[in-house]
Coordinates of C-alpha atoms in Angstrom, one line a residue:
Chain A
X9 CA 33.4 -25.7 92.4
X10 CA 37.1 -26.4 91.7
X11 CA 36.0 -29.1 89.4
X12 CA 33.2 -27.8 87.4
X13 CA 35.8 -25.0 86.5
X14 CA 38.4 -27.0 85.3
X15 CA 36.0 -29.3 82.8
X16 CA 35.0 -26.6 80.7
X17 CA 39.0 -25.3 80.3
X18 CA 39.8 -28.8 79.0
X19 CA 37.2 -28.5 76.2
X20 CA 37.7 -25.9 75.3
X21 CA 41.6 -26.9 74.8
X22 CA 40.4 -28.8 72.3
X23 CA 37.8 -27.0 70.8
X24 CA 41.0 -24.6 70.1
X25 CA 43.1 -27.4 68.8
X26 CA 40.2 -28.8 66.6
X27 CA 39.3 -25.5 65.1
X28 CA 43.2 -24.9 64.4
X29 CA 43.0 -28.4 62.2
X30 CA 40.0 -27.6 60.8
X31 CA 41.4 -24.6 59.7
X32 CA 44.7 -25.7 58.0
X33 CA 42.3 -28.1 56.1
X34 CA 39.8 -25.5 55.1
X35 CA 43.0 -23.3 53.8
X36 CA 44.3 -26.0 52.0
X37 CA 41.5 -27.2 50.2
X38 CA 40.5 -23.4 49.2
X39 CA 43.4 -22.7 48.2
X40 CA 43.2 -22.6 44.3
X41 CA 46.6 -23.8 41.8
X42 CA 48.9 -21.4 41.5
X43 CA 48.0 -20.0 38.3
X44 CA 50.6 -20.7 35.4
X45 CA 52.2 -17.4 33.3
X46 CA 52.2 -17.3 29.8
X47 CA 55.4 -16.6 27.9
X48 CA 55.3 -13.1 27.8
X49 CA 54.9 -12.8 31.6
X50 CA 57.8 -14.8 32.2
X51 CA 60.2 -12.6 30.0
X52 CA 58.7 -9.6 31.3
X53 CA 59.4 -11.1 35.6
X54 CA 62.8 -12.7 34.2
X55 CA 64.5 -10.1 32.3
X56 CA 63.7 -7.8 34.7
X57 CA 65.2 -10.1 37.4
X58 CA 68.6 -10.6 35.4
X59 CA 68.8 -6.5 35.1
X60 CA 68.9 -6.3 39.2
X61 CA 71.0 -9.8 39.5
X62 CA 73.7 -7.7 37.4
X63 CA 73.3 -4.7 39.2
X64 CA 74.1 -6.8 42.5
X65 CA 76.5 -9.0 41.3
X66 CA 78.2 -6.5 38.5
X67 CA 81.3 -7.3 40.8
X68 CA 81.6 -11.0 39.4
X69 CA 82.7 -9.3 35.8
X70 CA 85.7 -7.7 34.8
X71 CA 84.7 -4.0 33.8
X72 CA 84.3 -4.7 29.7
X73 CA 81.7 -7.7 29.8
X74 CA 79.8 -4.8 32.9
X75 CA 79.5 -2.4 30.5
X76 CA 78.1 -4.2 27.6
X77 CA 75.9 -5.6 29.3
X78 CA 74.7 -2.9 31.5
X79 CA 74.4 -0.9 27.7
X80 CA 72.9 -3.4 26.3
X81 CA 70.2 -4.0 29.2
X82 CA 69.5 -0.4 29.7
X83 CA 68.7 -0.1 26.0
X84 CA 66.4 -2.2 26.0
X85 CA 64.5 -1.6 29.5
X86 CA 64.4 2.0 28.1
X87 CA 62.8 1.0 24.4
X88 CA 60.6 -1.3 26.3
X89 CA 61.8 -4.6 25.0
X90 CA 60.6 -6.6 27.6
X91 CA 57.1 -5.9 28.2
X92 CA 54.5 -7.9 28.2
X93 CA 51.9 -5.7 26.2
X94 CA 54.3 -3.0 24.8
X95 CA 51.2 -0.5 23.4
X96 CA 49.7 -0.1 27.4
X97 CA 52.8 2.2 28.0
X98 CA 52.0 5.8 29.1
X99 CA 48.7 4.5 29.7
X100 CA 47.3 5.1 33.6
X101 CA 47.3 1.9 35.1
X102 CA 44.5 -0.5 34.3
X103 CA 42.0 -1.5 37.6
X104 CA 43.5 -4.3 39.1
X105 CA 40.1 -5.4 39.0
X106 CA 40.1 -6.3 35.7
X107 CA 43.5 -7.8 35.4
X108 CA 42.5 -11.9 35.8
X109 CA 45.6 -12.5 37.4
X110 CA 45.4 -10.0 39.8
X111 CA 41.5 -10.8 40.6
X112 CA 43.1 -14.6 41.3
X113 CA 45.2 -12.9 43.7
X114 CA 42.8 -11.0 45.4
X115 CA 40.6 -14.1 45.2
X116 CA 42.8 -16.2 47.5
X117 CA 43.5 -13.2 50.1
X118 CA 39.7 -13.0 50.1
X119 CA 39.7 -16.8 50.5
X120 CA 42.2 -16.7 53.1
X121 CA 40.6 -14.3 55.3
X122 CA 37.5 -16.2 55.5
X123 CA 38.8 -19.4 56.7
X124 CA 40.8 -17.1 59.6
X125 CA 37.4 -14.9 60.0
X126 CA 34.7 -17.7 60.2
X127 CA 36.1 -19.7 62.8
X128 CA 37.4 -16.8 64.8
X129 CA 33.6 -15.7 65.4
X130 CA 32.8 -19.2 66.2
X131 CA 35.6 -19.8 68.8
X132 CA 35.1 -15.9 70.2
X133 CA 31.0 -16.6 71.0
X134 CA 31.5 -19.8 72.3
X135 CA 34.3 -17.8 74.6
X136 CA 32.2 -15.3 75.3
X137 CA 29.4 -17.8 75.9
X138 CA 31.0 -20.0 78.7
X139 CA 33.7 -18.1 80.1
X140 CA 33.7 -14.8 80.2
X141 CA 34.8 -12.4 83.7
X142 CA 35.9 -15.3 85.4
X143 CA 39.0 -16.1 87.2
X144 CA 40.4 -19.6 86.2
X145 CA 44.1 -20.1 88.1
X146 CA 46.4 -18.9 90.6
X147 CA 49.9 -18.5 89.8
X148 CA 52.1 -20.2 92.2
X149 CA 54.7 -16.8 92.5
X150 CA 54.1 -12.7 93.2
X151 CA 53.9 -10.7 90.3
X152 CA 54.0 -7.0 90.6
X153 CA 50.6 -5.1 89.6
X154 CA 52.0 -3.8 86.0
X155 CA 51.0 -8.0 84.8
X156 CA 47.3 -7.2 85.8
X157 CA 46.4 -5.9 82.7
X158 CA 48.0 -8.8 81.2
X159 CA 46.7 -11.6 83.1
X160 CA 43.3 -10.4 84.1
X161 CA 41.6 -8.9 80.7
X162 CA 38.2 -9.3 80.7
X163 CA 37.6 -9.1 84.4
X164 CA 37.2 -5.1 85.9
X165 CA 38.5 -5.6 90.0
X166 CA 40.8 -3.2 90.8
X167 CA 41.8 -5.1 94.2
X168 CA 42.0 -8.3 92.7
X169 CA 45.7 -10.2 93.6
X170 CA 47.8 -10.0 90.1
X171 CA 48.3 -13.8 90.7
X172 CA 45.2 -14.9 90.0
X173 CA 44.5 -15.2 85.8
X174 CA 41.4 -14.7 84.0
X175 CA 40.0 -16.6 81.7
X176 CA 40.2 -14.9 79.1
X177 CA 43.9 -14.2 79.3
X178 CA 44.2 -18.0 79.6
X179 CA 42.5 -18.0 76.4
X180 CA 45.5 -16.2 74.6
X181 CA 48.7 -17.8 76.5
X182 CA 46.9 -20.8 75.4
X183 CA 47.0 -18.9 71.7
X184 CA 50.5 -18.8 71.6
X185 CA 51.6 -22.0 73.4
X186 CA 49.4 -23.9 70.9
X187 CA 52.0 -23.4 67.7
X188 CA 54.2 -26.3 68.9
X189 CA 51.2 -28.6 69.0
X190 CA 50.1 -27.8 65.3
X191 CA 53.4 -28.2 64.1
X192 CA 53.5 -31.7 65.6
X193 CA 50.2 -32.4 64.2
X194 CA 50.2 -31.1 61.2
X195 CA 53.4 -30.3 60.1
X196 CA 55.7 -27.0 60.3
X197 CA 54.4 -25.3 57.5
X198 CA 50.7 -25.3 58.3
X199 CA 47.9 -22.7 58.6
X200 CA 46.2 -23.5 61.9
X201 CA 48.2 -21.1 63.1
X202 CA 46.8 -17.5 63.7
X203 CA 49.8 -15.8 64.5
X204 CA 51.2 -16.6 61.1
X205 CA 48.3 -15.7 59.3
X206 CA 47.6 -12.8 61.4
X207 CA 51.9 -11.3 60.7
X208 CA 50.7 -11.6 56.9
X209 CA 48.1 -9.7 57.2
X210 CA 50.2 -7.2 58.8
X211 CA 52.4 -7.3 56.0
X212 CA 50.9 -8.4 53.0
X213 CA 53.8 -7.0 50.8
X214 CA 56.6 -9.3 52.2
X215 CA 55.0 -12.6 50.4
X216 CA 53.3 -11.0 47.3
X217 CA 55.3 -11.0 44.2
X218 CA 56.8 -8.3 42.4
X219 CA 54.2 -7.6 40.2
X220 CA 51.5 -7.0 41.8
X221 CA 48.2 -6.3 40.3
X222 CA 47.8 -2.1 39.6
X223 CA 52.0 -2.1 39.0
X224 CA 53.2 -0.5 36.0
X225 CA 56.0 -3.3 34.7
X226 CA 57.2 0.2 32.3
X227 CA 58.1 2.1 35.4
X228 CA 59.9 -0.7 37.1
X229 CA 62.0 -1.3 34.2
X230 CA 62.8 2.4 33.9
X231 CA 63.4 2.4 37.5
X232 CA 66.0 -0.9 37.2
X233 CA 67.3 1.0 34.0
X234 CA 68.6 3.9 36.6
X235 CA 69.7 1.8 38.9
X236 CA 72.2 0.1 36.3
X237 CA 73.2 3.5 35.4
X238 CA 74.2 4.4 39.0
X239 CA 75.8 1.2 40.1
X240 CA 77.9 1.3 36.1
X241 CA 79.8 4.3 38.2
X242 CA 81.2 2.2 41.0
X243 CA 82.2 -1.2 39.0
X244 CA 84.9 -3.0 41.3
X245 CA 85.9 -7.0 40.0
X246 CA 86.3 -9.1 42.6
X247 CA 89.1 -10.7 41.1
X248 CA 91.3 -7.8 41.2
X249 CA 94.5 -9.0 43.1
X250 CA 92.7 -12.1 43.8
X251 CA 96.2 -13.3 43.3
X252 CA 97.7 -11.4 46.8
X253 CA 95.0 -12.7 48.7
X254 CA 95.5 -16.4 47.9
X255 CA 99.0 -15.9 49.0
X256 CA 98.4 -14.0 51.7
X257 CA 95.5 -16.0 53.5
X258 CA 95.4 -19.5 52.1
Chain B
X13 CA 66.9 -49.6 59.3
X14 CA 64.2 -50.0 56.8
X15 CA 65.3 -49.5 53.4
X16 CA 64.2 -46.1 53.3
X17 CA 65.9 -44.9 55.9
X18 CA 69.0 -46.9 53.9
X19 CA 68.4 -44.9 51.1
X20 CA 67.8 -41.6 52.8
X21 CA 71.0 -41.9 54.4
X22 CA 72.9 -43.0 51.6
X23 CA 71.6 -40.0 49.7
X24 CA 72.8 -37.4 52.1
X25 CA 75.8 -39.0 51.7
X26 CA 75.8 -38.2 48.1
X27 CA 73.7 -35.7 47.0
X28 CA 74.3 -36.5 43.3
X29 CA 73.9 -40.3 43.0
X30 CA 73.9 -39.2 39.0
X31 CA 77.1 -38.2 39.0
X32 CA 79.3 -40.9 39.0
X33 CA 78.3 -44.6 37.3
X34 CA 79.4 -46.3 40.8
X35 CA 76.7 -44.1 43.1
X36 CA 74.1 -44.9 40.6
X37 CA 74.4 -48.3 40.2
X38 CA 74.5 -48.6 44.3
X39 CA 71.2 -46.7 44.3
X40 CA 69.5 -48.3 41.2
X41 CA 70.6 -52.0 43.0
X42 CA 68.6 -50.8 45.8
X43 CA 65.5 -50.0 43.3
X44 CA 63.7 -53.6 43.1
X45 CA 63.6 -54.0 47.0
X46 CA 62.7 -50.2 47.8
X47 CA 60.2 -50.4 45.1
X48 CA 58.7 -53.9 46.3
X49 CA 58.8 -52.9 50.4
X50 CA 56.0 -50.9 51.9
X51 CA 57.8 -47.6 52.5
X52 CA 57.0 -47.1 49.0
X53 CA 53.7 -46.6 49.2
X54 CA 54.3 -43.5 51.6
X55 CA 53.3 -40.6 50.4
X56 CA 56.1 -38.0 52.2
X57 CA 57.6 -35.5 50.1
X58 CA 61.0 -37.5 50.5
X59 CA 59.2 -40.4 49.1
X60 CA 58.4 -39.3 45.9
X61 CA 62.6 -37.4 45.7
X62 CA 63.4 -40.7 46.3
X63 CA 61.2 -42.1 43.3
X64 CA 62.6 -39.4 40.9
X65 CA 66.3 -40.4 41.9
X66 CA 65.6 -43.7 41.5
X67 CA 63.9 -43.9 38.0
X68 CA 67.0 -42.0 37.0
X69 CA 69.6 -44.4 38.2
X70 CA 67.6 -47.2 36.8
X71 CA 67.5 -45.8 33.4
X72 CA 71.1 -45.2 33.7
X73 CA 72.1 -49.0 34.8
X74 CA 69.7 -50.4 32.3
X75 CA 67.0 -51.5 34.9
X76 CA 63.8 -50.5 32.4
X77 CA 61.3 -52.7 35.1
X78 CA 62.5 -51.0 37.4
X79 CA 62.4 -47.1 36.1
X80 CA 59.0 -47.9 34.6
X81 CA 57.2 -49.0 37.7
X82 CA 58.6 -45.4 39.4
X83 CA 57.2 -43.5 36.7
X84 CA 54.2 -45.2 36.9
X85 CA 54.0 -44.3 40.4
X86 CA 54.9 -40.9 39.8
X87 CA 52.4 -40.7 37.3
X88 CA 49.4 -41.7 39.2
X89 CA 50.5 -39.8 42.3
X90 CA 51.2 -36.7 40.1
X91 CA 49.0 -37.1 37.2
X92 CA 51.1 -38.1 34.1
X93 CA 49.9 -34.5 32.4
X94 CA 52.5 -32.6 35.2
X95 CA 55.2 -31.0 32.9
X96 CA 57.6 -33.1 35.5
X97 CA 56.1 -36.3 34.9
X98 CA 55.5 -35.4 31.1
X99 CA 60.0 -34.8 31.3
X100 CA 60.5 -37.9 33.1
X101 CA 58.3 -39.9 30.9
X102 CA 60.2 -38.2 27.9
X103 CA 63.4 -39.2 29.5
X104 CA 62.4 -43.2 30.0
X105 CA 61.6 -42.8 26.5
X106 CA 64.6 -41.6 24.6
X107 CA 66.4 -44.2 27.4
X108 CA 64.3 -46.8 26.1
X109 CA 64.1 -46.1 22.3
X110 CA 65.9 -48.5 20.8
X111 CA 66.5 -46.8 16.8
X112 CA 67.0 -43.1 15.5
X113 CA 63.5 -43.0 13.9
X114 CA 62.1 -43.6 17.3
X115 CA 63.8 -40.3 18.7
X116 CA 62.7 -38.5 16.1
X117 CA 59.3 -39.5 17.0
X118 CA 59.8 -38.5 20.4
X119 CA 61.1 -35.3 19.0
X120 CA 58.4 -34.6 17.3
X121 CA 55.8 -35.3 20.5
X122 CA 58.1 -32.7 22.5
X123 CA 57.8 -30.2 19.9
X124 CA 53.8 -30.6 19.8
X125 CA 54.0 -30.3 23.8
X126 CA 55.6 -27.0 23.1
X127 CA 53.6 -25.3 20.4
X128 CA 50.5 -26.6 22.6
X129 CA 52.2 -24.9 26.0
X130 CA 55.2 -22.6 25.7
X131 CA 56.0 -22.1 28.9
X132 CA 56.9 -25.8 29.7
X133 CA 60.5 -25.7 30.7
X134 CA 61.2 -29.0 31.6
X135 CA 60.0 -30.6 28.4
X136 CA 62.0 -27.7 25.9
X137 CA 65.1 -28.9 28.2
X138 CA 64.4 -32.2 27.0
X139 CA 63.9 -31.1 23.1
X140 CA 67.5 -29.2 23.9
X141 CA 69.2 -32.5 24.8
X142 CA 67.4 -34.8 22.1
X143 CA 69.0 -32.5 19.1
X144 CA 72.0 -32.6 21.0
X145 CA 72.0 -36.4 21.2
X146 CA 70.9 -36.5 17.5
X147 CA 74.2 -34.6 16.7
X148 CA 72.7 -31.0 15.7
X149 CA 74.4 -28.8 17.9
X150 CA 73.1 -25.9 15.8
X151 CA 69.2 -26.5 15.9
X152 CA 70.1 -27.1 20.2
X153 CA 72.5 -23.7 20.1
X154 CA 69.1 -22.0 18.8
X155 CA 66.9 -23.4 20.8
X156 CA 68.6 -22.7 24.1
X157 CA 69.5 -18.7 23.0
X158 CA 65.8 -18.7 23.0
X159 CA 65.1 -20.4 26.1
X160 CA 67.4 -17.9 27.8
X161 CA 65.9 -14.9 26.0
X162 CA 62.9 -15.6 27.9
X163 CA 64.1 -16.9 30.8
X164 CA 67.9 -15.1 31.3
X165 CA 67.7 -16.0 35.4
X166 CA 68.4 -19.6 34.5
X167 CA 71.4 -20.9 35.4
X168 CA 71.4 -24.4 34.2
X169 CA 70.2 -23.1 30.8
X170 CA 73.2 -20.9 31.0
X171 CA 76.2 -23.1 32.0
X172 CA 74.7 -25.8 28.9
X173 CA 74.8 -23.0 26.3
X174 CA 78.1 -22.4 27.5
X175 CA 79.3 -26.0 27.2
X176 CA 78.2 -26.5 23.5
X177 CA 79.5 -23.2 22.8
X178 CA 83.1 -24.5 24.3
X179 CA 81.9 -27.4 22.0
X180 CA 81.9 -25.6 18.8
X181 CA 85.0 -23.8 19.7
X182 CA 83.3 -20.1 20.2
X183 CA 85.4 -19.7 23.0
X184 CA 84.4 -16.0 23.7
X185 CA 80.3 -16.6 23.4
X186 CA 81.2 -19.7 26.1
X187 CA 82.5 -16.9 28.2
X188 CA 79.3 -14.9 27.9
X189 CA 77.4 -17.4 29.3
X190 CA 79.4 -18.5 32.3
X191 CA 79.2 -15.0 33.2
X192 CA 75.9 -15.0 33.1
X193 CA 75.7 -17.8 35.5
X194 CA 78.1 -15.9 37.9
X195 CA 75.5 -13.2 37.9
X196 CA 72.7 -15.4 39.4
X197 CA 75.4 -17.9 41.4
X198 CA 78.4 -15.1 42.1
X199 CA 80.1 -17.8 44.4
X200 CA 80.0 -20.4 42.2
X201 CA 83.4 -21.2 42.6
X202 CA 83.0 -24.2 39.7
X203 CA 82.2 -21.3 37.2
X204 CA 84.9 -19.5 38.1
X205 CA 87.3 -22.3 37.6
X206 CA 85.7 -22.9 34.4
X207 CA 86.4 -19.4 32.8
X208 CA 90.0 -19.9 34.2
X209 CA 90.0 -22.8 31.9
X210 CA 88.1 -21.4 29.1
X211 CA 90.9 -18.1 29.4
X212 CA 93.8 -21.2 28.9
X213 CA 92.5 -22.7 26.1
X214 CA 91.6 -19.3 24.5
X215 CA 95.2 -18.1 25.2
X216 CA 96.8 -21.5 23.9
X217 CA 94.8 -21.1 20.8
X218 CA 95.8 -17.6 19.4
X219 CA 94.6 -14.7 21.0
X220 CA 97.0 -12.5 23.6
X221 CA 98.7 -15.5 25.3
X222 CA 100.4 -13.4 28.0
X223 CA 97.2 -11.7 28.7
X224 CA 95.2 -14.9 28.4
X225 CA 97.1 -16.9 31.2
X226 CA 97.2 -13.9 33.8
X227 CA 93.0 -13.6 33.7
X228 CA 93.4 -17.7 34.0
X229 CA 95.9 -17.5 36.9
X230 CA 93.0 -14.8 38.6
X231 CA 90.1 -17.2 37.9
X232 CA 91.6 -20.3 39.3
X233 CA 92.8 -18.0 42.3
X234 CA 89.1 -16.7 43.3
X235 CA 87.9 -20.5 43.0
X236 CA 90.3 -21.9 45.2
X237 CA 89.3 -17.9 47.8
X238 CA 86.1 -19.2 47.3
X239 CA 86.7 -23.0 47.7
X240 CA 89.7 -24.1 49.6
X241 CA 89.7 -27.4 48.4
X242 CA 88.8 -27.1 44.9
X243 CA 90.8 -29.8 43.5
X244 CA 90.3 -28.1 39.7
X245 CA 91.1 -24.6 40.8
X246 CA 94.6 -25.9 42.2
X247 CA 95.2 -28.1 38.9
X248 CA 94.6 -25.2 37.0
X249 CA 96.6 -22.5 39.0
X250 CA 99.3 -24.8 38.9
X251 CA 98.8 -25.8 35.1
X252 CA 98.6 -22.4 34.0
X253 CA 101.6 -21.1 36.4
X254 CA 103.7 -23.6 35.0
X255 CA 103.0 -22.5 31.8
X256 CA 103.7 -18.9 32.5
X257 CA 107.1 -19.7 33.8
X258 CA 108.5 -21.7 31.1
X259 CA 107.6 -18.7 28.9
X260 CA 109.5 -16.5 31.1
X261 CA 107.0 -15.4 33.2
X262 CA 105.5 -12.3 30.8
X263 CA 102.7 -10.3 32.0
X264 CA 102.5 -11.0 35.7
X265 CA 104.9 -10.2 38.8
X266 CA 107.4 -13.5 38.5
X267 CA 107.5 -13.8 42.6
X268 CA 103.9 -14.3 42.8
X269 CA 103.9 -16.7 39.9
X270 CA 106.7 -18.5 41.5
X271 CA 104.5 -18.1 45.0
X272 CA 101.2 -19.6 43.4
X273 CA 102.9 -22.4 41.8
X274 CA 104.3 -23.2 44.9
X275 CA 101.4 -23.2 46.8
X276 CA 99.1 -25.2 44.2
X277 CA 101.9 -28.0 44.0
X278 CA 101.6 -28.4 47.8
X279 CA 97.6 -28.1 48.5
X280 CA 97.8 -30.8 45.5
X281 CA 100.1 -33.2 46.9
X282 CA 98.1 -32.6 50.0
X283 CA 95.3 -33.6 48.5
X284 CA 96.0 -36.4 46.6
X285 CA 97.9 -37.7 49.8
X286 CA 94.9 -38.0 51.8
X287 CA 92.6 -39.0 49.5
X288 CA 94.3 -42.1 48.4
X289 CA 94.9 -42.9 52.0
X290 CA 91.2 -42.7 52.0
X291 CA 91.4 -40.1 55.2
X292 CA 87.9 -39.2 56.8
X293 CA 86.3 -36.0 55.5
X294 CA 88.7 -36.7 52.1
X295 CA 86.8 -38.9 50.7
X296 CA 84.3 -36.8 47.8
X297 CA 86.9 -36.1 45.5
X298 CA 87.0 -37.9 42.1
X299 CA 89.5 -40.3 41.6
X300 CA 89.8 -39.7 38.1
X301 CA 90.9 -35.7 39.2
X302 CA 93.1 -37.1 42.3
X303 CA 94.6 -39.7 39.4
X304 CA 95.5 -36.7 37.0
X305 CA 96.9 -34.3 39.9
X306 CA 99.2 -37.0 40.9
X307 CA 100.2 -37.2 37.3
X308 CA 101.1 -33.5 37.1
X309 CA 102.4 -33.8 40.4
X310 CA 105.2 -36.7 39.2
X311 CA 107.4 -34.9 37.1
X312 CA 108.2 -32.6 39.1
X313 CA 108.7 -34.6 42.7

């Protein structure tokens, strides 16, 4: 009895590490060339990038060279120099829809989710298939009853010893322990990994760029133009009495 | 150790084998065997860095064989159509050309690699450089205020708009620029150094002398805050602090001039004490720079 349990564990093991490879190689070859910007697009992301470097590093500059620039920038974020299509101003934003960058976008999301989906139903009927409600090891210490729901999801006894671990939860310490072997097969930066994939999903916003599909580039600009315009009131050079400090501390 | 674990190691001893003719000819020596051993066919990420280093320190010590099979390498691994490849190929070929009509053919092929795809920076880099070689700092001014227009978060475009600015004696628009770099790097303690000197020269060439040498004095001050070490920063503070005192010390407190002076001939001696005794950990700086701060230094020992 003893035996026949432990056979089907240790293929599954693999089975999980095979689909995790399979994975990262599905993702990479989906995965379509970052798609390249055209001028405009560049000046539009850049410039606006230079008006928020200033704003956080406006104490590099002695107060003169801040303020002409700071004019000079908010001038032109407010006339719209920037832009990449200046006549779409005022206009509602368009349907990201029809933006082909932002379809691209959505393209690869879409992409990504289906290489995390399709083998997640696979591996989860297979589970379900084989191993489900059954108990597959006995921890060697007491644990108090709080771990039950921990250790023993998937199997309903209320009188059941804590120490004893389901299959099923065996399934997901297996989950997490499995990172270090993908990162030793396939490198560090791979996407076998579900955790990874799974935090992005979480929080889409952290990776996505600035401009998004369905922003309005006017608004940000008007928004960075402000911005300058409040941090122009608290201008402090670093280099003031740079001089004291060099003979005090160095 | 295989020879690319040779080379690994000798590059993360120095980063920028480019920088000084001695660490690329000890690199580029190393080419033919590197290029000949079966590391080279590896395809790692460090691999191909090491390829790119490489062809340039072959080009630079005149080994074309050498420089030409990396590219070709490059090429196929990369596709030779990759606007990296395209500059490195560029590159080889201005190294290579042998007559002025030949650049000017090269020059033209960049400018049809523009017109046909704007946004390739590494190649308009490339055009930048060729006028500058050719001797038309103008036509290069232009073309980099447009590069930055459109791309104002670059900092290497900045700091070489700045230098041919410095060139053509437009002291203030140099100025511009640096800070512009500061903006993107604001501890580049380098660039703050170089506006300390930019602020001497300006000050030695009319303008508010006074005035001039007190912002230089500041500069050099947060470059050596920000870098200890700096060997620049401390030749300038005490350059500039010299200065100030044989004019009688206008425009700043004369203790703290007298202070900094002090304190830049001593971290000077310091430095040039260890590093021609060759300490360890004293070993990066220049010897050209060390040379020159024990010239300033003699007078006055």
């Amino acid at each position: 009895m003893k035996k026949r349990r432990n056979e089907p564990e240790a293929d599954r093991r693999y089975l999980k590490i095979l689909t995790g490879v399979l994975r990262h190689y599905a993702t990479v070859l989906m995965q379509s060339d970052p798609k390249k910007l055209d001028l405009k697009a560049l000046k539009e992301q850049r410039n606006l990038m230079r008006g928020i470097n200033l704003r956080q590093n406006a104490g590099q500059l002695p107060l003169h060279s801040f303020i002409s620039r700071k004019n000079t920038l908010v001038a032109d974020y407010k006339r719209g120099a920037y832009l990449k299509d200046p006549e779409s101003v005022g206009k509602p934003a368009g349907n990201p829809m029809s933006d082909p960058a932002g379809m691209d976008q959505m393209m690869n999301m879409l992409k990504g989710n289906m290489a995390m989906i399709v083998p997640q139903t696979l591996i989860m009927g297979w589970i379900n298939a084989f191993f489900s409600g059954f108990v597959i090891m006995k921890l060697p210490f007491p644990l108090t009853i709080r771990f039950k729901t921990m250790l023993q999801s998937g199997i309903a006894t209320r009188d059941l010893d804590v120490r004893w671990v389901s299959s099923l939860s065996w399934y997901f310490l297996n989950l997490f322990g499995l990172r270090s072997i993908f990162n030793y097969i396939l490198g560090s930066d791979n996407s076998a990994d579900q955790m990874s994939a799974q935090m992005q999903q979480m929080n889409p916003a952290a990776g996505a760029s600035m401009f998004g599909p369905g922003q309005d580039p006017n608004k940000m600009f008007l928004a960075e133009a402000e911005n300058l315009e409040v941090a122009g009131g608290t201008h402090e050079w670093v280099i003031e009495g740079v001089e004291d400090r060099v003979l005090q501390f160095l | 150790m295989t020879i690319l674990q040779t080379l690994m190691s000798y590059l993360s001893l120095h980063p920028q084998p480019l920088k000084t003719p001695s660490t690329s000819l000890q690199l580029a020596q190393h080419a033919p065997t590197f290029l000949s051993s079966s590391d080279a066919s590896r395809d790692t990420q460090e691999v191909w860095f090491l390829y790119e280093q490489l062809l340039l320190s072959s080009l630079r010590c005149e080994d074309d064989s050498s420089a030409r099979l990396c590219l070709q390498r490059l090429g196929d691994r990369f596709g030779v159509k990759t606007s990296r490849v395209r500059a490195l190929t560029g590159l080889y070929d201005e190294a290579t050309a042998s007559s002025k009509p030949a650049l000017e053919e090269i020059l033209k092929r960049y400018n049809k690699l523009i017109s046909e795809d704007p946004t390739n920076t590494p190649i308009e880099k490339r055009r930048i450089t060729l006028l500058q070689s050719l001797g038309r700092p103008d036509e290069a001014i232009t073309a980099l205020t447009k590069l930055v227009t459109h791309s104002p978060t670059d900092a290497e475009a900045w700091s070489h708009l700045a230098e041919m600015y410095k060139d053509q004696g437009l002291y203030s628009q140099s100025v511009f620029c640096l800070e512009e770099v500061l903006l993107i790097h604001p501890n580049a303690y380098n660039i703050h150094a170089r506006l300390g000197e930019l602020a001497y020269i300006q000050a030695l060439t009319g303008g508010n002398e006074a005035e001039g040498c007190a912002d230089a004095v500041r500069y050099f001050c947060r470059s050596v805050e920000l870098c200890e070490w700096y060997l620049r920063g401390w030749y300038g503070l005490r350059l500039v602090t010299d200065r100030i005192l044989a004019q009688g010390g206008k425009g700043m407190k004369k203790e703290t001039v007298e202070g900094l002076n002090l304190k830049a001939t001593k971290r000077l001696a310091e430095i040039v004490r260890r590093a021609t005794a060759g300490e360890e950990g004293w070993k990066g700086f220049d010897p050209a720079e060390v040379q020159a701060a024990k010239e300033l230094l003699e007078p006055a020992s």
